[in-house]
CSV table of C-alpha atoms in Angstrom, one decimal:
chain,number,residue,atom,x,y,z
J,1,UNK,CA,94.7,52.2,133.6
J,2,UNK,CA,94.3,51.2,129.9
J,3,UNK,CA,90.8,49.8,130.6
J,4,UNK,CA,89.7,53.0,132.2
J,5,UNK,CA,90.6,54.9,129.0
J,6,UNK,CA,88.8,52.3,126.9
J,7,UNK,CA,85.7,52.7,129.1
J,8,UNK,CA,85.6,56.5,128.8
J,9,UNK,CA,86.1,56.2,125.0
J,10,UNK,CA,83.2,53.8,124.7
J,11,UNK,CA,81.0,56.1,126.8
J,12,UNK,CA,81.9,59.0,124.6
J,13,UNK,CA,81.1,57.1,121.4
J,14,UNK,CA,77.8,56.1,122.9
J,15,UNK,CA,76.9,59.7,123.7
J,16,UNK,CA,77.8,61.0,120.3
J,17,UNK,CA,75.8,58.3,118.5
J,18,UNK,CA,72.8,58.9,120.8
J,19,UNK,CA,72.7,62.7,120.3
J,20,UNK,CA,73.1,62.4,116.5
J,21,UNK,CA,69.9,60.3,116.3
J,22,UNK,CA,67.7,63.2,117.5
J,23,UNK,CA,65.9,64.7,114.5
J,24,UNK,CA,63.9,67.9,114.5
J,25,UNK,CA,60.5,67.5,113.1
J,26,UNK,CA,59.1,70.0,110.6
J,27,UNK,CA,56.1,71.9,111.8
J,28,UNK,CA,53.8,74.0,109.6
J,29,UNK,CA,54.2,77.6,110.7
J,30,UNK,CA,51.1,79.0,112.4
J,31,UNK,CA,49.4,81.9,110.8
J,32,UNK,CA,49.9,85.2,112.5
J,33,UNK,CA,46.5,86.6,113.5
J,34,UNK,CA,47.3,90.2,112.4
J,35,UNK,CA,47.7,92.5,109.5
J,36,UNK,CA,51.2,92.0,107.9
J,37,UNK,CA,53.2,93.6,105.1
J,38,UNK,CA,56.4,93.3,103.1
J,39,UNK,CA,58.2,95.3,100.4
J,40,UNK,CA,60.7,94.5,97.7
J,41,UNK,CA,62.5,97.0,95.5
J,42,UNK,CA,62.2,95.9,91.9
J,43,UNK,CA,64.6,98.4,90.1
J,44,UNK,CA,68.3,98.1,90.4
J,45,UNK,CA,71.2,100.4,89.4
J,46,UNK,CA,71.6,104.1,90.1
J,47,UNK,CA,68.5,106.2,90.5
J,48,UNK,CA,68.3,108.8,87.8
J,49,UNK,CA,66.1,111.9,87.7
J,50,UNK,CA,63.2,111.3,85.4
J,51,UNK,CA,63.3,107.5,85.8
J,52,UNK,CA,61.2,105.3,88.1
J,53,UNK,CA,62.1,103.5,91.3
J,54,UNK,CA,59.7,100.6,91.4
J,55,UNK,CA,58.6,98.7,94.5
J,56,UNK,CA,56.1,95.9,95.1
J,57,UNK,CA,54.2,96.3,98.4
J,58,UNK,CA,52.4,93.2,99.8
J,59,UNK,CA,49.8,93.3,102.6
J,60,UNK,CA,47.5,90.7,104.0
J,61,UNK,CA,45.5,89.7,107.0
J,62,UNK,CA,43.4,86.5,107.8
J,63,UNK,CA,40.1,86.6,106.0
J,64,UNK,CA,38.2,86.1,109.3
J,65,UNK,CA,39.7,89.3,110.7
J,66,UNK,CA,38.5,91.7,108.1
J,67,UNK,CA,39.6,93.3,104.8
J,68,UNK,CA,42.0,95.9,103.5
J,69,UNK,CA,40.9,99.5,103.6
J,70,UNK,CA,43.8,101.5,102.1
J,71,UNK,CA,47.4,101.5,101.2
J,72,UNK,CA,49.7,104.4,101.3
J,73,UNK,CA,53.3,105.3,100.4
J,74,UNK,CA,55.0,108.4,101.8
J,75,UNK,CA,58.2,109.6,100.1
J,76,UNK,CA,60.5,112.1,101.9
J,77,UNK,CA,60.8,114.0,98.7
J,78,UNK,CA,57.5,114.3,96.7
J,79,UNK,CA,57.8,112.3,93.5
J,80,UNK,CA,57.1,113.6,90.0
J,81,UNK,CA,53.6,113.8,88.6
J,82,UNK,CA,53.9,110.3,87.1
J,83,UNK,CA,54.3,108.8,90.5
J,84,UNK,CA,51.6,106.2,91.2
J,85,UNK,CA,50.6,103.3,93.4
J,86,UNK,CA,49.1,100.5,91.2
J,87,UNK,CA,45.4,100.0,92.0
J,88,UNK,CA,45.5,96.5,90.5
J,89,UNK,CA,46.8,93.3,92.0
J,90,UNK,CA,48.6,91.1,89.5
J,91,UNK,CA,48.8,87.3,89.0
J,92,UNK,CA,50.7,85.4,86.3
J,93,UNK,CA,48.5,83.3,84.0
J,94,UNK,CA,49.4,80.1,82.3
J,95,UNK,CA,51.1,81.9,79.4
J,96,UNK,CA,53.4,83.7,81.8
J,97,UNK,CA,51.6,87.1,81.3
J,98,UNK,CA,50.9,89.3,84.3
J,99,UNK,CA,47.2,89.9,84.5
J,100,UNK,CA,45.9,92.8,86.7
J,101,UNK,CA,42.7,92.8,88.7
J,102,UNK,CA,41.4,96.1,89.9
J,103,UNK,CA,41.1,96.1,93.7
J,104,UNK,CA,41.0,99.8,94.5
J,105,UNK,CA,40.5,103.3,93.1
J,106,UNK,CA,43.2,105.0,91.1
J,107,UNK,CA,45.9,106.3,93.4
J,108,UNK,CA,45.9,109.9,94.6
J,109,UNK,CA,49.1,112.0,95.0
J,110,UNK,CA,49.2,114.6,97.7
J,111,UNK,CA,52.5,116.0,98.6
J,112,UNK,CA,54.8,113.0,99.2
J,113,UNK,CA,51.9,110.7,99.9
J,114,UNK,CA,50.3,108.4,97.3
J,115,UNK,CA,47.2,106.6,98.4
J,116,UNK,CA,45.0,103.8,97.1
J,117,UNK,CA,41.6,103.1,98.7
J,118,UNK,CA,40.4,99.6,98.3
J,119,UNK,CA,37.0,99.1,96.6
J,120,UNK,CA,37.0,95.3,96.4
J,121,UNK,CA,36.4,93.0,99.3
J,122,UNK,CA,40.0,91.8,99.5
J,123,UNK,CA,42.2,90.6,102.4
J,124,UNK,CA,45.5,90.3,100.5
J,125,UNK,CA,47.1,92.4,97.8
J,126,UNK,CA,50.4,93.2,96.2
J,127,UNK,CA,50.5,96.7,94.8
J,128,UNK,CA,53.4,98.1,92.7
J,129,UNK,CA,54.6,101.6,93.4
J,130,UNK,CA,56.3,103.7,90.8
J,131,UNK,CA,58.2,106.7,92.2
J,132,UNK,CA,59.1,109.1,89.4
J,133,UNK,CA,62.3,110.8,90.5
J,134,UNK,CA,61.8,114.6,90.4
J,135,UNK,CA,64.5,117.1,89.6
J,136,UNK,CA,64.2,118.4,93.2
J,137,UNK,CA,65.6,115.1,94.5
J,138,UNK,CA,68.9,115.3,92.5
J,139,UNK,CA,71.8,114.4,94.7
J,140,UNK,CA,69.5,113.9,97.8
J,141,UNK,CA,68.5,110.8,99.6
J,142,UNK,CA,64.9,109.6,99.5
J,143,UNK,CA,63.2,107.2,101.9
J,144,UNK,CA,59.8,105.6,101.7
J,145,UNK,CA,57.3,104.6,104.3
J,146,UNK,CA,54.7,102.0,103.2
J,147,UNK,CA,51.6,101.6,105.2
J,148,UNK,CA,48.3,99.7,105.1
J,149,UNK,CA,45.1,99.9,107.0
J,150,UNK,CA,42.6,97.1,107.6
J,151,UNK,CA,38.9,97.3,108.4
J,152,UNK,CA,39.5,96.0,112.0
J,153,UNK,CA,41.5,99.1,112.8
J,154,UNK,CA,44.9,97.5,112.5
J,155,UNK,CA,47.7,99.2,110.6
J,156,UNK,CA,51.2,98.3,109.6
J,157,UNK,CA,54.2,100.2,108.2
J,158,UNK,CA,57.3,99.2,106.4
J,159,UNK,CA,60.3,101.6,105.8
J,160,UNK,CA,62.6,101.4,102.8
J,161,UNK,CA,65.6,103.4,102.0
J,162,UNK,CA,67.3,105.8,102.1
J,163,UNK,CA,68.1,105.7,98.4
J,164,UNK,CA,70.7,108.1,96.9
J,165,UNK,CA,69.5,109.9,93.8
J,166,UNK,CA,72.3,110.3,91.3
J,167,UNK,CA,73.6,113.6,90.2
J,168,UNK,CA,74.0,112.7,86.6
J,169,UNK,CA,71.7,113.5,83.7
J,170,UNK,CA,70.7,111.3,80.8
J,171,UNK,CA,69.4,111.8,77.4
J,172,UNK,CA,68.4,108.9,75.1
J,173,UNK,CA,68.3,108.3,71.4
J,174,UNK,CA,69.6,111.4,69.8
J,175,UNK,CA,69.9,111.1,66.0
J,176,UNK,CA,73.1,112.3,64.5
J,177,UNK,CA,73.6,112.6,60.8
J,178,UNK,CA,76.8,113.3,59.0
J,179,UNK,CA,77.2,117.0,57.8
J,180,UNK,CA,73.6,117.9,58.7
J,181,UNK,CA,72.7,117.1,62.4
J,182,UNK,CA,76.2,116.5,63.4
J,183,UNK,CA,77.1,119.0,66.1
J,184,UNK,CA,76.9,117.7,69.7
J,185,UNK,CA,77.0,119.8,72.8
J,186,UNK,CA,77.6,118.0,76.0
J,187,UNK,CA,76.7,121.1,78.0
J,188,UNK,CA,73.3,121.3,76.4
J,189,UNK,CA,73.0,117.6,75.9
J,190,UNK,CA,71.7,118.2,72.4
J,191,UNK,CA,72.5,117.8,68.8
J,192,UNK,CA,72.5,120.8,66.5
J,193,UNK,CA,72.4,121.3,62.7
J,194,UNK,CA,74.8,123.8,61.2
J,195,UNK,CA,72.5,126.8,61.6
J,196,UNK,CA,71.8,126.1,65.3
J,197,UNK,CA,75.4,125.2,65.9
J,198,UNK,CA,76.5,128.6,64.6
J,199,UNK,CA,74.3,130.1,67.3
J,200,UNK,CA,75.8,127.9,69.9
J,201,UNK,CA,79.3,127.6,68.5
J,202,UNK,CA,81.1,127.9,71.8
J,203,UNK,CA,79.2,125.0,73.2
J,204,UNK,CA,80.0,122.5,70.5
J,205,UNK,CA,82.1,119.7,72.1
J,206,UNK,CA,81.9,117.0,69.5
J,207,UNK,CA,81.2,116.6,65.8
J,208,UNK,CA,79.8,113.4,64.4
J,209,UNK,CA,81.0,112.3,60.9
J,210,UNK,CA,81.1,109.3,58.7
J,211,UNK,CA,83.8,108.9,56.0
J,212,UNK,CA,84.9,106.2,53.7
J,213,UNK,CA,88.4,107.1,52.7
J,214,UNK,CA,90.5,104.7,50.5
J,215,UNK,CA,93.3,102.8,52.3
J,216,UNK,CA,92.2,103.7,55.8
J,217,UNK,CA,89.4,102.7,58.2
J,218,UNK,CA,87.5,105.9,59.3
J,219,UNK,CA,83.8,105.1,59.3
J,220,UNK,CA,81.9,106.7,62.3
J,221,UNK,CA,83.7,109.3,64.3
J,222,UNK,CA,83.1,111.6,67.3
J,223,UNK,CA,85.7,114.4,67.0
J,224,UNK,CA,86.4,117.6,68.8
J,225,UNK,CA,86.3,120.8,66.8
J,226,UNK,CA,90.0,121.3,67.6
J,227,UNK,CA,91.1,118.0,65.9
J,228,UNK,CA,91.0,119.4,62.4
J,229,UNK,CA,93.0,116.5,61.0
J,230,UNK,CA,90.1,114.2,61.7
J,231,UNK,CA,87.4,116.5,60.4
J,232,UNK,CA,88.0,116.2,56.6
J,233,UNK,CA,85.4,118.2,54.7
J,234,UNK,CA,83.5,119.3,57.8
J,235,UNK,CA,81.9,122.7,57.9
J,236,UNK,CA,82.7,124.0,61.3
J,237,UNK,CA,80.8,127.1,62.5
J,238,UNK,CA,83.0,130.0,63.4
J,239,UNK,CA,83.9,130.0,67.1
J,240,UNK,CA,83.6,126.2,67.5
J,241,UNK,CA,87.1,125.5,68.8
J,242,UNK,CA,86.6,123.3,71.9
J,243,UNK,CA,89.0,120.5,72.5
J,244,UNK,CA,87.3,117.7,74.5
J,245,UNK,CA,89.1,114.6,75.7
J,246,UNK,CA,87.6,111.5,74.1
J,247,UNK,CA,88.4,108.0,74.9
J,248,UNK,CA,87.1,105.0,73.1
J,249,UNK,CA,85.4,102.3,75.1
J,250,UNK,CA,84.1,98.9,74.1
J,251,UNK,CA,81.9,96.5,75.9
J,252,UNK,CA,80.4,99.1,78.3
J,253,UNK,CA,76.7,98.7,77.5
J,254,UNK,CA,75.1,100.7,80.2
J,255,UNK,CA,71.6,99.3,81.0
J,256,UNK,CA,70.0,102.7,81.0
J,257,UNK,CA,71.6,103.8,77.7
J,258,UNK,CA,71.7,100.6,75.8
J,259,UNK,CA,68.5,99.0,77.2
J,260,UNK,CA,70.0,95.6,76.3
J,261,UNK,CA,70.3,92.5,78.4
J,262,UNK,CA,73.5,93.6,80.2
J,263,UNK,CA,73.2,94.6,83.9
J,264,UNK,CA,75.9,97.2,83.8
J,265,UNK,CA,75.4,100.6,85.1
J,266,UNK,CA,77.5,103.8,85.0
J,267,UNK,CA,77.1,105.7,88.3
J,268,UNK,CA,78.3,109.0,89.6
J,269,UNK,CA,81.3,107.4,91.0
J,270,UNK,CA,82.5,106.2,87.6
J,271,UNK,CA,82.6,109.8,86.4
J,272,UNK,CA,84.2,111.0,89.6
J,273,UNK,CA,87.0,108.5,89.3
J,274,UNK,CA,87.4,108.8,85.5
J,275,UNK,CA,91.0,109.8,84.5
J,276,UNK,CA,91.3,110.5,80.8
J,277,UNK,CA,93.9,113.2,81.0
J,278,UNK,CA,96.1,111.6,78.4
J,279,UNK,CA,93.2,110.8,76.0
J,280,UNK,CA,93.2,112.4,72.5
J,281,UNK,CA,90.6,114.8,71.2
J,282,UNK,CA,89.0,112.5,68.7
J,283,UNK,CA,87.6,109.0,68.3
J,284,UNK,CA,87.1,107.4,64.9
J,285,UNK,CA,86.3,103.9,63.6
J,286,UNK,CA,83.4,103.6,66.1
J,287,UNK,CA,80.9,100.8,65.9
J,288,UNK,CA,77.5,100.1,67.1
J,289,UNK,CA,77.4,99.2,70.9
J,290,UNK,CA,80.7,101.1,71.4
J,291,UNK,CA,81.0,104.3,73.4
J,292,UNK,CA,83.3,107.1,74.4
J,293,UNK,CA,84.2,108.8,77.6
J,294,UNK,CA,84.2,112.5,77.1
J,295,UNK,CA,85.6,115.4,79.2
J,296,UNK,CA,84.8,118.9,78.1
J,297,UNK,CA,87.6,121.4,77.7
J,298,UNK,CA,86.6,123.4,80.7
J,299,UNK,CA,86.5,120.2,82.8
J,300,UNK,CA,83.0,121.1,83.9
J,301,UNK,CA,81.3,118.0,82.4
J,302,UNK,CA,82.2,114.4,82.0
J,303,UNK,CA,80.0,112.2,79.9
J,304,UNK,CA,79.6,108.8,78.4
J,305,UNK,CA,78.3,108.7,74.9
J,306,UNK,CA,76.9,105.4,73.9
J,307,UNK,CA,76.3,104.4,70.3
J,308,UNK,CA,73.0,102.6,70.1
J,309,UNK,CA,73.1,102.0,66.3
J,310,UNK,CA,74.9,103.1,63.2
J,311,UNK,CA,73.8,103.2,59.6
J,312,UNK,CA,76.5,103.4,56.9
J,313,UNK,CA,74.1,104.1,54.1
J,314,UNK,CA,72.5,107.1,55.6
J,315,UNK,CA,75.7,108.1,57.3
J,316,UNK,CA,74.0,108.4,60.6
J,317,UNK,CA,73.9,107.0,64.1
J,318,UNK,CA,71.7,107.0,67.2
J,319,UNK,CA,73.5,108.0,70.4
J,320,UNK,CA,72.6,108.2,74.1
J,321,UNK,CA,74.4,110.3,76.7
J,322,UNK,CA,74.9,110.1,80.4
J,323,UNK,CA,76.5,113.3,81.8
J,324,UNK,CA,77.9,114.3,85.1
J,325,UNK,CA,78.6,117.8,86.2
J,326,UNK,CA,81.9,118.2,88.0
J,327,UNK,CA,81.9,120.3,91.1
Q,1,UNK,CA,118.1,54.3,128.3
Q,2,UNK,CA,115.3,52.9,126.1
Q,3,UNK,CA,113.3,56.1,126.8
Q,4,UNK,CA,116.3,58.3,125.6
Q,5,UNK,CA,116.6,56.4,122.4
Q,6,UNK,CA,112.9,57.0,121.6
Q,7,UNK,CA,113.4,60.7,122.2
Q,8,UNK,CA,116.5,61.0,120.1
Q,9,UNK,CA,114.8,59.1,117.3
Q,10,UNK,CA,111.8,61.4,117.4
Q,11,UNK,CA,114.0,64.5,117.3
Q,12,UNK,CA,116.0,63.2,114.4
Q,13,UNK,CA,112.9,62.5,112.4
Q,14,UNK,CA,111.6,66.0,113.0
Q,15,UNK,CA,114.8,67.7,112.0
Q,16,UNK,CA,115.2,65.6,108.9
Q,17,UNK,CA,111.7,66.4,107.8
Q,18,UNK,CA,112.3,70.1,108.3
Q,19,UNK,CA,115.5,70.0,106.4
Q,20,UNK,CA,114.1,68.0,103.5
Q,21,UNK,CA,111.3,70.5,102.9
Q,22,UNK,CA,113.8,73.2,102.0
Q,23,UNK,CA,115.0,72.3,98.6
Q,24,UNK,CA,117.1,74.7,96.6
Q,25,UNK,CA,115.4,75.7,93.4
Q,26,UNK,CA,117.1,78.7,91.9
Q,27,UNK,CA,114.8,81.8,91.5
Q,28,UNK,CA,115.5,85.2,90.1
Q,29,UNK,CA,114.8,88.6,91.6
Q,30,UNK,CA,111.1,88.3,90.6
Q,31,UNK,CA,110.7,85.0,92.3
Q,32,UNK,CA,110.6,83.2,89.0
Q,33,UNK,CA,112.2,79.9,88.4
Q,34,UNK,CA,115.5,79.9,86.6
Q,35,UNK,CA,115.5,76.9,84.3
Q,36,UNK,CA,117.9,75.3,81.8
Q,37,UNK,CA,116.3,76.9,78.7
Q,38,UNK,CA,118.4,79.2,76.6
Q,39,UNK,CA,115.8,79.9,73.9
Q,40,UNK,CA,115.1,83.6,73.7
Q,41,UNK,CA,112.5,85.0,71.3
Q,42,UNK,CA,109.1,86.7,70.8
Q,43,UNK,CA,106.6,84.3,69.4
Q,44,UNK,CA,103.6,86.7,69.0
Q,45,UNK,CA,102.8,90.3,69.5
Q,46,UNK,CA,99.5,92.1,70.1
Q,47,UNK,CA,98.8,95.8,70.5
Q,48,UNK,CA,95.5,96.9,72.1
Q,49,UNK,CA,93.9,100.3,72.3
Q,50,UNK,CA,92.4,102.0,75.4
Q,51,UNK,CA,89.2,100.1,74.6
Q,52,UNK,CA,91.1,96.8,74.7
Q,53,UNK,CA,90.5,96.2,71.1
Q,54,UNK,CA,93.3,95.5,68.7
Q,55,UNK,CA,94.7,98.4,66.8
Q,56,UNK,CA,96.6,96.2,64.3
Q,57,UNK,CA,95.6,96.4,60.6
Q,58,UNK,CA,97.3,93.1,59.9
Q,59,UNK,CA,99.4,90.4,61.6
Q,60,UNK,CA,102.6,91.7,63.1
Q,61,UNK,CA,105.9,90.9,61.3
Q,62,UNK,CA,108.3,89.4,63.9
Q,63,UNK,CA,111.9,89.0,62.7
Q,64,UNK,CA,113.7,87.0,65.4
Q,65,UNK,CA,117.1,87.4,63.6
Q,66,UNK,CA,116.9,91.1,63.2
Q,67,UNK,CA,115.0,91.3,66.5
Q,68,UNK,CA,112.3,93.6,65.2
Q,69,UNK,CA,108.6,93.6,65.4
Q,70,UNK,CA,106.8,95.6,62.7
Q,71,UNK,CA,103.2,96.5,63.3
Q,72,UNK,CA,100.9,98.5,61.1
Q,73,UNK,CA,98.1,100.3,63.1
Q,74,UNK,CA,94.8,101.9,62.1
Q,75,UNK,CA,94.6,105.5,61.0
Q,76,UNK,CA,93.7,107.6,64.0
Q,77,UNK,CA,95.1,105.2,66.6
Q,78,UNK,CA,95.7,106.9,70.0
Q,79,UNK,CA,99.4,106.1,70.1
Q,80,UNK,CA,99.9,107.5,73.7
Q,81,UNK,CA,97.6,104.9,75.3
Q,82,UNK,CA,98.4,101.4,74.0
Q,83,UNK,CA,98.7,98.1,75.7
Q,84,UNK,CA,101.4,95.9,74.1
Q,85,UNK,CA,101.2,92.2,74.7
Q,86,UNK,CA,104.2,89.9,74.1
Q,87,UNK,CA,104.1,86.1,73.8
Q,88,UNK,CA,107.5,84.7,74.7
Q,89,UNK,CA,109.1,81.3,74.4
Q,90,UNK,CA,108.7,79.1,77.5
Q,91,UNK,CA,110.3,80.4,80.7
Q,92,UNK,CA,111.5,83.6,79.2
Q,93,UNK,CA,110.6,87.0,80.6
Q,94,UNK,CA,110.5,90.6,79.4
Q,95,UNK,CA,112.5,93.6,80.6
Q,96,UNK,CA,111.2,96.2,81.3
Q,97,UNK,CA,108.0,94.8,82.5
Q,98,UNK,CA,104.8,96.1,81.0
Q,99,UNK,CA,102.5,97.2,83.8
Q,100,UNK,CA,99.9,99.3,81.9
Q,101,UNK,CA,99.5,101.7,79.1
Q,102,UNK,CA,102.6,102.5,77.1
Q,103,UNK,CA,103.3,105.6,75.0
Q,104,UNK,CA,104.3,104.8,71.4
Q,105,UNK,CA,103.6,108.3,70.1
Q,106,UNK,CA,107.3,109.1,69.2
Q,107,UNK,CA,107.6,107.1,66.0
Q,108,UNK,CA,111.1,108.3,65.5
Q,109,UNK,CA,112.2,106.6,68.7
Q,110,UNK,CA,110.8,103.1,68.5
Q,111,UNK,CA,110.3,101.4,71.9
Q,112,UNK,CA,112.6,98.5,72.8
Q,113,UNK,CA,112.0,95.5,75.0
Q,114,UNK,CA,114.5,92.9,76.1
Q,115,UNK,CA,113.6,89.2,76.2
Q,116,UNK,CA,115.5,87.3,78.9
Q,117,UNK,CA,115.9,83.5,78.4
Q,118,UNK,CA,114.8,80.8,80.9
Q,119,UNK,CA,118.3,80.4,82.2
Q,120,UNK,CA,118.6,84.2,82.5
Q,121,UNK,CA,121.8,84.1,80.5
Q,122,UNK,CA,120.6,85.2,77.1
Q,123,UNK,CA,119.2,88.7,76.5
Q,124,UNK,CA,117.8,89.8,73.2
Q,125,UNK,CA,116.5,93.3,72.6
Q,126,UNK,CA,113.5,93.7,70.3
Q,127,UNK,CA,112.5,96.9,68.6
Q,128,UNK,CA,108.9,97.6,68.1
Q,129,UNK,CA,108.4,99.6,64.9
Q,130,UNK,CA,105.0,101.2,64.4
Q,131,UNK,CA,103.6,102.4,61.2
Q,132,UNK,CA,100.2,104.2,60.9
Q,133,UNK,CA,97.9,103.7,58.0
Q,134,UNK,CA,97.8,106.7,55.7
Q,135,UNK,CA,95.1,107.8,53.3
C-alpha cells in the first residue's frame, strides 16, 4: 500500500517538472495588411466651456498598400471656431523639442466635422485634434468619431467618448486692487471699480482689501459687504449689502486656475457637494496660492476664488474664479 | 486502546490551543487597552482653522495644575469652525471625543475636555480659553 502511494507521488512530481520545462517562444508580431488607427486623449480633468479637449489621432497602413488621403473628426456637438485638426505630424528631436512636419492642408471645419486632406506622400501620421468646447455644449455630452481614408479605398473609424462638458464657468487672472478695483461680483464674474460698483451695487458679493493694522494680522482679505467689521475704511457703494458665505481654503491649487504643477481639479460635483452653511461672511489674512469657497447670499452661485499672486506694496492681488450655478 | 489514546491526545491539544488564544487583556468601552498608567495630562494643543492651517498667534499655554489651556488666535478667526488637536500622555484618552469641527464662538463659555488616564481611574477636566487678537 505504502509503495503505491510513493509511486503515484513520484509520477506526479515527474509530470509537474516536465510541464514546467515548456517555454513559450517569442514571435515578432506580423504586420496587419490593412489601414489601422488609434486615438489617445491628451487632456485630463473636467471639460470647461472655452477650453480645449485634445486628442492625438494616429493612422497608418503598409507602404506597399498605398498612402493616406484624408483624416476627419466628427463631433456630436460642433466645436467652437478655434477647433482644428493639426495638419502637421510631430517628432521629438534630440533636444526634446516637438518638431512639426506639414503633411496636409490646413483643416477645414464644417458643422461638427473637421477634415485634413493629405498633400504629402505619407503612409503613417499622428495628427492632434483640438476641440474648442462651445457654449452650446454646456452640461451636454460630446462624442467623437475619428476616421481616415487611404488611397486603396480602405477606411477606418475610431470612436471616443462620450465626454461630459462641465456646467461651471471660469475666469482667469482678474486684477484686484485695494480701494480702487476692489468690488467683486460672482454673478457677473467681474471686478468693478467704485463707479461701476455703484451701478451694480446689488451684485457685489465680495470686496477685496489689504490692510496693515498694528497688533493684528489682516493683510489680504475677501469680505462680504455685510461684514462691516472687517471692512475698515472701505467705501461701499449704496445698496451693496450682500452677505456671501466665505470659507478659507489652503492647498487647493486647481490646475485650470493656478496653472501650476498640481494635477488637482475642481469639478461640478465639488460645488454640488459643498456645504459651507456655517461659514462666516469674510476671509482675511489670505496668502498667495490660497483660495476661498464662496456661496452667494441668494444661494444661486457657488464659486471658488483662487489667489494666483499677491503684492503687498501695491496692495493688489490676481485672482481666478470657477463658478457653478445652482439649479 | 492505542487508537483511542491518539484521539484523546489530539482533542486535548486542539482544546488547549483554542483556550490559550483567548487571553484576557482588559479593554474599555472603545476597545482601547486599559493599562497601569495613572498619568493624566495634556502635553500639547493645536487649533486649526477650516483650511487646516493653525489659527494660533503663539504657542499655547498649558497649565497642568490649573488644568487650563490658554490660546491666542488671529484677528478674524472663524471661531465656529475650528479643529482642536490634543496631544495626551501615553495611553490617555479624551472625553468627549473630537470628531470634526468644534464651535468655540461663545468666548464666555469656554469649552471643556476631560483627559482620562491609561488605567481609566484618573479624570482631569481641562478648560480651553480662547482670546482673539485685538487691534
